[in-house]
Structure formats: C-alpha cells, structure tokens
mmCIF file with all atom_site columns, C-alpha atoms in Angstrom:
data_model
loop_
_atom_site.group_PDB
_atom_site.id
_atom_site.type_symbol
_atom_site.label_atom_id
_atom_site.label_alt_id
_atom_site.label_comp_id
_atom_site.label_asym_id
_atom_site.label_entity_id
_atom_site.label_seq_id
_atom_site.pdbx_PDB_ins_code
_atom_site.Cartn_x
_atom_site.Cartn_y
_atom_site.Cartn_z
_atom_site.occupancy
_atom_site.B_iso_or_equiv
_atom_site.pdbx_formal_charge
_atom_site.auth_seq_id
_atom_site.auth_comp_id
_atom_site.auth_asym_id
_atom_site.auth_atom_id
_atom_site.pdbx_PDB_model_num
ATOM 1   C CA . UNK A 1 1   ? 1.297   30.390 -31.490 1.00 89.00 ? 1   UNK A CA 1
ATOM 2   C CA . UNK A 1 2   ? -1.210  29.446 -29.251 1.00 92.00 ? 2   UNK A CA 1
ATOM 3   C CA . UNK A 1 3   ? -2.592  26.305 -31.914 1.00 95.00 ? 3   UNK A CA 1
ATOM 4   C CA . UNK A 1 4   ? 1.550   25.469 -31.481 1.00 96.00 ? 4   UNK A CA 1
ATOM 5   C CA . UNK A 1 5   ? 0.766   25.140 -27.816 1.00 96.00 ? 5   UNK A CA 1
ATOM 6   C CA . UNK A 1 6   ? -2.508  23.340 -28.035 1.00 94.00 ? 6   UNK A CA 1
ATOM 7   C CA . UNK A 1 7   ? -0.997  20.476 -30.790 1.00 96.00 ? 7   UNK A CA 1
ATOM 8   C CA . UNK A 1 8   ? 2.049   20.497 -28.561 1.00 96.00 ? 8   UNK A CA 1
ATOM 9   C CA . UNK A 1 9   ? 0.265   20.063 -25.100 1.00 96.00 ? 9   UNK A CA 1
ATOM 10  C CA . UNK A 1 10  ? -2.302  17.580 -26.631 1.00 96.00 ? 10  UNK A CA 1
ATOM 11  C CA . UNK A 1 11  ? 0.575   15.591 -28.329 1.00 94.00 ? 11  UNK A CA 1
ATOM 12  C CA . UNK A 1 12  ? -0.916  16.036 -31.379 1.00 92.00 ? 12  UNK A CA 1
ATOM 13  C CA . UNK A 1 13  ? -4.511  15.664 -30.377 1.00 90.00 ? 13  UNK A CA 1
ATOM 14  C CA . UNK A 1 14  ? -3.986  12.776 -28.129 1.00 91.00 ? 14  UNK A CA 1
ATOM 15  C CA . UNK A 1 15  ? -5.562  14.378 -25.146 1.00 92.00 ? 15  UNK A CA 1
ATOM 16  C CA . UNK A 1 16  ? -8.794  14.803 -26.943 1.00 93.00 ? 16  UNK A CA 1
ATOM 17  C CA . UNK A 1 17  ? -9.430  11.135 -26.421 1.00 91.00 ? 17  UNK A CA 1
ATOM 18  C CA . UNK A 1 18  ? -12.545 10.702 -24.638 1.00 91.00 ? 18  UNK A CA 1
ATOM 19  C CA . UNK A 1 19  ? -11.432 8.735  -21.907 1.00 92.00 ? 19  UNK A CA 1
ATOM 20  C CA . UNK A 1 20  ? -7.824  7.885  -20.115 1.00 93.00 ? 20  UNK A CA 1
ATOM 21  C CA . UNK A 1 21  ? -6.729  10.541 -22.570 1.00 94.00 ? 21  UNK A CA 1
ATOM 22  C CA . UNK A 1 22  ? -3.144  10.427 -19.712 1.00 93.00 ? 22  UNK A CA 1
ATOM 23  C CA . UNK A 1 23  ? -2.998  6.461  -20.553 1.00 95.00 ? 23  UNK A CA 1
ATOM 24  C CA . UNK A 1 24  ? -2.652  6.930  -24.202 1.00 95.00 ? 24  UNK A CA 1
ATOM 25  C CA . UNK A 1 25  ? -0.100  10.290 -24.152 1.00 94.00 ? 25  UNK A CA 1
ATOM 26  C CA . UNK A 1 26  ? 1.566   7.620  -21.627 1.00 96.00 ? 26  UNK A CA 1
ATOM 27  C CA . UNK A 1 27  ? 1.786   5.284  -24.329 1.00 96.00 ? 27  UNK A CA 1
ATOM 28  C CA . UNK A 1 28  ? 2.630   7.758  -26.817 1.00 95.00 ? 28  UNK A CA 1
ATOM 29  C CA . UNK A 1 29  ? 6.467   7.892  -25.399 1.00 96.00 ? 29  UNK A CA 1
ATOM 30  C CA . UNK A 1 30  ? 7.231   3.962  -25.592 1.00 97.00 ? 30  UNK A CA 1
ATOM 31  C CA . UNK A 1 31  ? 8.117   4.581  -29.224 1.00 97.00 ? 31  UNK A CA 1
ATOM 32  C CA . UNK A 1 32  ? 10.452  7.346  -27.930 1.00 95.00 ? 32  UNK A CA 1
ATOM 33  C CA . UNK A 1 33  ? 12.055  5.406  -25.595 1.00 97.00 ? 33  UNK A CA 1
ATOM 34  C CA . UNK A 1 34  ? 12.880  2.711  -27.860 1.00 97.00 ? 34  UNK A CA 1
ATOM 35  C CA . UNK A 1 35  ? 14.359  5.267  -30.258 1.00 96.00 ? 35  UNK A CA 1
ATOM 36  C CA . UNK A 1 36  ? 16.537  7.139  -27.583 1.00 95.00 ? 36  UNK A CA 1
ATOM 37  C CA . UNK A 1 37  ? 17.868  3.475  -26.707 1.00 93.00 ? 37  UNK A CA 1
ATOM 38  C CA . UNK A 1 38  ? 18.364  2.651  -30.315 1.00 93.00 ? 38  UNK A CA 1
ATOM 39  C CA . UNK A 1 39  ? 20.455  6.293  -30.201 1.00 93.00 ? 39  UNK A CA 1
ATOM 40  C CA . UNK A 1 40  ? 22.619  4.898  -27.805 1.00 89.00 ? 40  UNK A CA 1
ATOM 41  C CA . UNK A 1 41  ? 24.052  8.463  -26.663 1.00 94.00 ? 41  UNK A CA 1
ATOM 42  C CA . UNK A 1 42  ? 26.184  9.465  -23.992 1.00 96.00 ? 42  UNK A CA 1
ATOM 43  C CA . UNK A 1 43  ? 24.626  9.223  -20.898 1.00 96.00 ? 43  UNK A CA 1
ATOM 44  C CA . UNK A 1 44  ? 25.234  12.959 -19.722 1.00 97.00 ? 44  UNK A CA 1
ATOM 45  C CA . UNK A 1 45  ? 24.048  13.594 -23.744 1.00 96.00 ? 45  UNK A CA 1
ATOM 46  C CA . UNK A 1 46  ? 20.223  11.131 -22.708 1.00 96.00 ? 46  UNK A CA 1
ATOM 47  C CA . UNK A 1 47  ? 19.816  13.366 -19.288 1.00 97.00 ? 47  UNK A CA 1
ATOM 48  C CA . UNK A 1 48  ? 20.557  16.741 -20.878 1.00 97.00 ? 48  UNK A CA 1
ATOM 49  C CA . UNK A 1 49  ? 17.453  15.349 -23.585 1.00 96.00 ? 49  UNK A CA 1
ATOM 50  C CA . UNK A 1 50  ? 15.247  14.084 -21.232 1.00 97.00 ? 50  UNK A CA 1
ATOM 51  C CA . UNK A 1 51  ? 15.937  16.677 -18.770 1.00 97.00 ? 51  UNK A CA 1
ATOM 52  C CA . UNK A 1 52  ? 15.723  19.491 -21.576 1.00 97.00 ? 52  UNK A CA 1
ATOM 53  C CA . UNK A 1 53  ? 12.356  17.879 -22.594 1.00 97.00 ? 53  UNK A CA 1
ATOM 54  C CA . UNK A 1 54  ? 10.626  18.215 -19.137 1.00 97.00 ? 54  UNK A CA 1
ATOM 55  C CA . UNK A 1 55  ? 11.752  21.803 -18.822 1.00 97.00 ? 55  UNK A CA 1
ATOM 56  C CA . UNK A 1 56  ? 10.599  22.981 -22.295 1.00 97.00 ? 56  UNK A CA 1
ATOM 57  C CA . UNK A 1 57  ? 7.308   21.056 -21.289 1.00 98.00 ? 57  UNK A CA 1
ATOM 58  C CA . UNK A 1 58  ? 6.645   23.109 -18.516 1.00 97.00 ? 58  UNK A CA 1
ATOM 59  C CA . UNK A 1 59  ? 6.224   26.522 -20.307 1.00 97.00 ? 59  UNK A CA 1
ATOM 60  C CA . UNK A 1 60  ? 4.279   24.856 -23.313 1.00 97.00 ? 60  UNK A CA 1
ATOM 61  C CA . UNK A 1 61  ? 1.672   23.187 -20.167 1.00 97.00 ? 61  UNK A CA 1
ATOM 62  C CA . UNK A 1 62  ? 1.533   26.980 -18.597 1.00 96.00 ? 62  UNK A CA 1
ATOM 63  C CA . UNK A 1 63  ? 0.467   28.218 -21.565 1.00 97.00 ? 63  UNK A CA 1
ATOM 64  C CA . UNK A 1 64  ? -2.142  25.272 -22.679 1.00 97.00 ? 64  UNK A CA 1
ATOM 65  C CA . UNK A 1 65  ? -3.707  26.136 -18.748 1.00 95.00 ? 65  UNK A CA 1
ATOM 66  C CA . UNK A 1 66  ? -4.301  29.474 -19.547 1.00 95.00 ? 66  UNK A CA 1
ATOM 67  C CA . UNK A 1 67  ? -5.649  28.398 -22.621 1.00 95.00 ? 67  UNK A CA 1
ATOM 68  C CA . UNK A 1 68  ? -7.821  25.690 -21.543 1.00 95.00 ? 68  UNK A CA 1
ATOM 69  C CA . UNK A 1 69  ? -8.673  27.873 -18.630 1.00 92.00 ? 69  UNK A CA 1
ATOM 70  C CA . UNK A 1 70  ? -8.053  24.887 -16.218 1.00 89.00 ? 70  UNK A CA 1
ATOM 71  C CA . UNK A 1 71  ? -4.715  24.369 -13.867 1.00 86.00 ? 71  UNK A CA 1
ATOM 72  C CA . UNK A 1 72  ? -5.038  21.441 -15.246 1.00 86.00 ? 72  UNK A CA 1
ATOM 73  C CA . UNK A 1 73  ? -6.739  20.386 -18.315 1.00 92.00 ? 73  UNK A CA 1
ATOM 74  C CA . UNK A 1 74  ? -6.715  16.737 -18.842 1.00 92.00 ? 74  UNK A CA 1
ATOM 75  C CA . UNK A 1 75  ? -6.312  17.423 -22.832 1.00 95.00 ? 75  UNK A CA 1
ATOM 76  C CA . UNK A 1 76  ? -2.675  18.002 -21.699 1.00 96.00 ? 76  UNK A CA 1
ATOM 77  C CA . UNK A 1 77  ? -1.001  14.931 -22.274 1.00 97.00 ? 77  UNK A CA 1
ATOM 78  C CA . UNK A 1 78  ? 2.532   16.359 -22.716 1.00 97.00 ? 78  UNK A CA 1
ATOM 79  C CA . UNK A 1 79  ? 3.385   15.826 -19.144 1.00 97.00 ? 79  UNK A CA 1
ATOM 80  C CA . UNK A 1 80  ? 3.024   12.608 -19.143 1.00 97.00 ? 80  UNK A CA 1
ATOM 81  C CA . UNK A 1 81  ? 5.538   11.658 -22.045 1.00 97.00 ? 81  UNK A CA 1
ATOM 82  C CA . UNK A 1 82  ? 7.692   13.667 -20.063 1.00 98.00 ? 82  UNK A CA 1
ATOM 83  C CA . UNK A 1 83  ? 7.162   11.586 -17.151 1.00 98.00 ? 83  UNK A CA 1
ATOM 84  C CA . UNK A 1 84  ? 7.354   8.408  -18.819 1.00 98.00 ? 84  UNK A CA 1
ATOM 85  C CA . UNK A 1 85  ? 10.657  9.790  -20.415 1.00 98.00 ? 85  UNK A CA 1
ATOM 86  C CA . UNK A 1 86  ? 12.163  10.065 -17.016 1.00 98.00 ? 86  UNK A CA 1
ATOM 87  C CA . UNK A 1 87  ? 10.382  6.611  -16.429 1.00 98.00 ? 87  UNK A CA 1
ATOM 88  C CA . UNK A 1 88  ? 11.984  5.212  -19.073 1.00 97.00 ? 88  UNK A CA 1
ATOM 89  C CA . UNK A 1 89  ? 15.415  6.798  -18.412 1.00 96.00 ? 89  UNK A CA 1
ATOM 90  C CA . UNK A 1 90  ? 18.586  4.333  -18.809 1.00 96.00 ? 90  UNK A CA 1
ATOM 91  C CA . UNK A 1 91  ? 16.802  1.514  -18.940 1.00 96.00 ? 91  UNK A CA 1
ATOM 92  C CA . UNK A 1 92  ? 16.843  -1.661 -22.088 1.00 94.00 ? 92  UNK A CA 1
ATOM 93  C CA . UNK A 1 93  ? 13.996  -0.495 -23.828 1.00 95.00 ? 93  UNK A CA 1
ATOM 94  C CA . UNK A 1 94  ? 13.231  -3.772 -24.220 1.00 96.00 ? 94  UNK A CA 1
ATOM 95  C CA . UNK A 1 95  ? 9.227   -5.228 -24.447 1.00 96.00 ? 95  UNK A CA 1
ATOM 96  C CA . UNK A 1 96  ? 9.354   -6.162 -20.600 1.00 97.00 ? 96  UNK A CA 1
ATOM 97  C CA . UNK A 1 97  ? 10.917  -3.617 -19.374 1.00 98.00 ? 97  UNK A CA 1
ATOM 98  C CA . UNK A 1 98  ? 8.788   -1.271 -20.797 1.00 98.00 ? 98  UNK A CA 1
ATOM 99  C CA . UNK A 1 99  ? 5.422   -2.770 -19.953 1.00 98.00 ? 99  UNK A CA 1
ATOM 100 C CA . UNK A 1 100 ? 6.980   -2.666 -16.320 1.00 98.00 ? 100 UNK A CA 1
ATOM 101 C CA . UNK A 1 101 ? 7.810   1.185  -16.843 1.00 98.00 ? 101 UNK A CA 1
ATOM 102 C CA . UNK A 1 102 ? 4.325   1.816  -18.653 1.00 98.00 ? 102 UNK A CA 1
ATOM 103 C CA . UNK A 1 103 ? 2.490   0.041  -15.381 1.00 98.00 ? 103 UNK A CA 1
ATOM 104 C CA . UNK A 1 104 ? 4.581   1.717  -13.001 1.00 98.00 ? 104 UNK A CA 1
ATOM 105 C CA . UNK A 1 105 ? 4.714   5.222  -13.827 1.00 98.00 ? 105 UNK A CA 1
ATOM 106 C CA . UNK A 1 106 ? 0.364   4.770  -14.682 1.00 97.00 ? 106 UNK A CA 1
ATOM 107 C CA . UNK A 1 107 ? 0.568   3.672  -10.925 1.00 97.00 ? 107 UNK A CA 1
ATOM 108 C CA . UNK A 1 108 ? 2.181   6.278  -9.653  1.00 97.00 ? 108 UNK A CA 1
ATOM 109 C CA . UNK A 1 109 ? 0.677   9.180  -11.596 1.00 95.00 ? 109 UNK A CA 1
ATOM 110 C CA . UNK A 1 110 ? -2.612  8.470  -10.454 1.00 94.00 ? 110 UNK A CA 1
ATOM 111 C CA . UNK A 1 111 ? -2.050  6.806  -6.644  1.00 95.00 ? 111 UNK A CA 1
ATOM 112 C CA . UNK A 1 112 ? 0.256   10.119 -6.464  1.00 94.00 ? 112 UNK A CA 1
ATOM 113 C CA . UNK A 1 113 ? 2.344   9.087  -3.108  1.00 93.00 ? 113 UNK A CA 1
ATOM 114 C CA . UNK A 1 114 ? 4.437   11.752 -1.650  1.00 93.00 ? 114 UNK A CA 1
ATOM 115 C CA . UNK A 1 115 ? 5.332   13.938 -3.188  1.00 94.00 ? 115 UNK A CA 1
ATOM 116 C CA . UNK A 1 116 ? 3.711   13.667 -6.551  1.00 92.00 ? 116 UNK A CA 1
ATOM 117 C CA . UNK A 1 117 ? 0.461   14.753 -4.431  1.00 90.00 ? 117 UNK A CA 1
ATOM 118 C CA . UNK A 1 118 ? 1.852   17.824 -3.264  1.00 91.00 ? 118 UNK A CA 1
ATOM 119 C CA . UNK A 1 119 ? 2.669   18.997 -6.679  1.00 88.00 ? 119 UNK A CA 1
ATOM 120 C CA . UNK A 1 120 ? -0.245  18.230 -8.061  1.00 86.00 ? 120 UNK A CA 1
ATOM 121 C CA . UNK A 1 121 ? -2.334  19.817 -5.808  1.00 89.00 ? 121 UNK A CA 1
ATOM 122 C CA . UNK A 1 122 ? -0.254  23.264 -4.576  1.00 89.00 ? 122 UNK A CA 1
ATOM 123 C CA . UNK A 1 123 ? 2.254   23.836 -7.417  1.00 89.00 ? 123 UNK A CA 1
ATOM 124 C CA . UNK A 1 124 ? 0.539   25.913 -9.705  1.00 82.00 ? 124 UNK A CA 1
ATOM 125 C CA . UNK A 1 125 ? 1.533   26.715 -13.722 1.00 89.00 ? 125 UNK A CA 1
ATOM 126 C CA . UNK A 1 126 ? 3.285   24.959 -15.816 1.00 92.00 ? 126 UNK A CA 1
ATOM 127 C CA . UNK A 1 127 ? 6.075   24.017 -12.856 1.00 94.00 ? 127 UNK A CA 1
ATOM 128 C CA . UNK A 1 128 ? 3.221   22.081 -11.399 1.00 92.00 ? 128 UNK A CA 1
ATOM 129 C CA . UNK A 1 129 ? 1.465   20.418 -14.090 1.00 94.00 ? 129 UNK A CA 1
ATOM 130 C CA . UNK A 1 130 ? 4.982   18.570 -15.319 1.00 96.00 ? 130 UNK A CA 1
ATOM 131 C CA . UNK A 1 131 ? 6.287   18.109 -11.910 1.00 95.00 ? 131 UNK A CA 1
ATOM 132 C CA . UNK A 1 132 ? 4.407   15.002 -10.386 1.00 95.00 ? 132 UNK A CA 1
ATOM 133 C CA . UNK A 1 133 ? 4.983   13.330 -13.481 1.00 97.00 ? 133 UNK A CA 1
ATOM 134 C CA . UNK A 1 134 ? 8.267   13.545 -13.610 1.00 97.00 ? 134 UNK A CA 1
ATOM 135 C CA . UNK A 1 135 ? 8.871   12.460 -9.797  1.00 97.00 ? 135 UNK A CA 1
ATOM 136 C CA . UNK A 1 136 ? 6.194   9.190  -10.734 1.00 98.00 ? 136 UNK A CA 1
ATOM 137 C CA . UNK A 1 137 ? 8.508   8.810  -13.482 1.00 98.00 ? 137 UNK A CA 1
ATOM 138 C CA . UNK A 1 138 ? 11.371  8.808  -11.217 1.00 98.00 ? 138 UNK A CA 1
ATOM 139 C CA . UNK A 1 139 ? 9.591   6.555  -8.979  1.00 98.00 ? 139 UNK A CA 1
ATOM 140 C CA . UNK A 1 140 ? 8.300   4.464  -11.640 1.00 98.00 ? 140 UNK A CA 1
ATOM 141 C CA . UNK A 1 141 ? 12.285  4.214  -12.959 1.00 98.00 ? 141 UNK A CA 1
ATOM 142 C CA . UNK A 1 142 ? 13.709  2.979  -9.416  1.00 98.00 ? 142 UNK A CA 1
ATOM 143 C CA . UNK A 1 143 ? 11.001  0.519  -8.757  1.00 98.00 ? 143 UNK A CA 1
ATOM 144 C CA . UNK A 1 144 ? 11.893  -0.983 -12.523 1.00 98.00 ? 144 UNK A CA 1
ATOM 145 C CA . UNK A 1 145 ? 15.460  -1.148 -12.151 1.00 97.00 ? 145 UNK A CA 1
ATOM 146 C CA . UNK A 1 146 ? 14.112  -3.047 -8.231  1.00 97.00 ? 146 UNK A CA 1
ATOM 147 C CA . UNK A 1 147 ? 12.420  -5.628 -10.934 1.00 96.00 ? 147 UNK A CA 1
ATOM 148 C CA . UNK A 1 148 ? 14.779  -6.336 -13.425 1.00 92.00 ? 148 UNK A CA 1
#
C-alpha cells in the first residue's frame, strides 16, 4: 500500500525531479483540464470531481508525510494537480487560458497570500498539505476569469 501512496503522492514519480519538482506536478494537470473540458459534464457532476479529487488527495498526502517523514515533503506533487484542478475549474481550457491559470496558481502557491500561508504553515497532515493549494487554485481561478 504504502508504494500506492508514494506513486500516487509523487504523481507517478514526478516529484522526484530534482528541482521545481511543484512546477512540473503543476504542469502535470493541464492535460487533465483539457480532458475534463473536452468531457463537457454537468457542472454540479465537474465540482463533485474536482472536489472529490482534493479530498481523496488529502489522505493519500497524510500518508506520503508519514512516509517521507516530512509535513511536507516536496516529492509530493499531488497537491498541486489538485490545486491547479480547482485553478482550472470552469474555465475554456483553451492554450491562453491555461498559461494564465498555470502562471497564476505558480504565483500564488509560492507568494502564499492569506490564507494559503496559514495553511501551510499551522495546518498539519494531509488537511494541510492540500489545503493552500487548493485556496491558490481558487485564487488563481478568480484572478483568470478577472483576465479573460
């Protein structure tokens, strides 16, 4: 189970990159978010998915902490897509828009305004770990839809 957890939290090894190992789970979701456009679901159907995906991330990011033996090991790279996910949310996936949501939520997960600070420093676990990502990812969503 745990080797689940580690491919899983890693995004399939992308958080063993030796540097800006975050930038490239980042850009491991644009694909996604062009294929949950291409889906074209129900609205209530795309939140209960990318909703549904942060909260299943937040167990999977406990567990690769204990395994790591860091709060926060940056091999964990499934945050991130999460965050981009919620980034990304009900927005044209199309090339410009998702640059904009790429260089957005990057801004935001590392500036790490209020409150994505507070999470990331005093929420602990799993909660913690997936939490400021997915409030930059809110952030990064509202200040695309201000853009285009």
């Amino acid at each position: 189970m745990d080797r689940l957890v580690v491919f899983l939290a890693t995004s399939a090894g992308v958080g063993y990159m030796p540097s800006a190992p975050g930038t490239f789970g980042s850009l491991l979701a644009l694909p996604l978010l062009v294929a949950l456009g291409r889906l074209e679901l129900p609205p209530g159907i795309l939140a209960a998915v990318i909703v549904g995906a942060g909260i299943l991330a937040m167990p999977i990011c406990g567990r690769a902490c204990r395994i790591f033996g860091q709060s926060d090991s940056p091999r964990i790279v499934l945050d991130e897509i999460c965050g981009m996910l919620f980034a990304g949310a009900f927005l044209a996936p199309t090339g410009r828009v998702l640059a904009l949501t790429f260089l957005a939520f990057r801004f935001f997960d590392i500036v790490k305004p209020f409150p994505i600070g507070y999470f990331d420093r005093h929420v602990k676990n799993g909660v913690g770990v997936v939490a400021d990502d997915l409030v930059a990812g809110i952030y990064a969503n509202l200040v695309v839809r201000m853009l285009t």
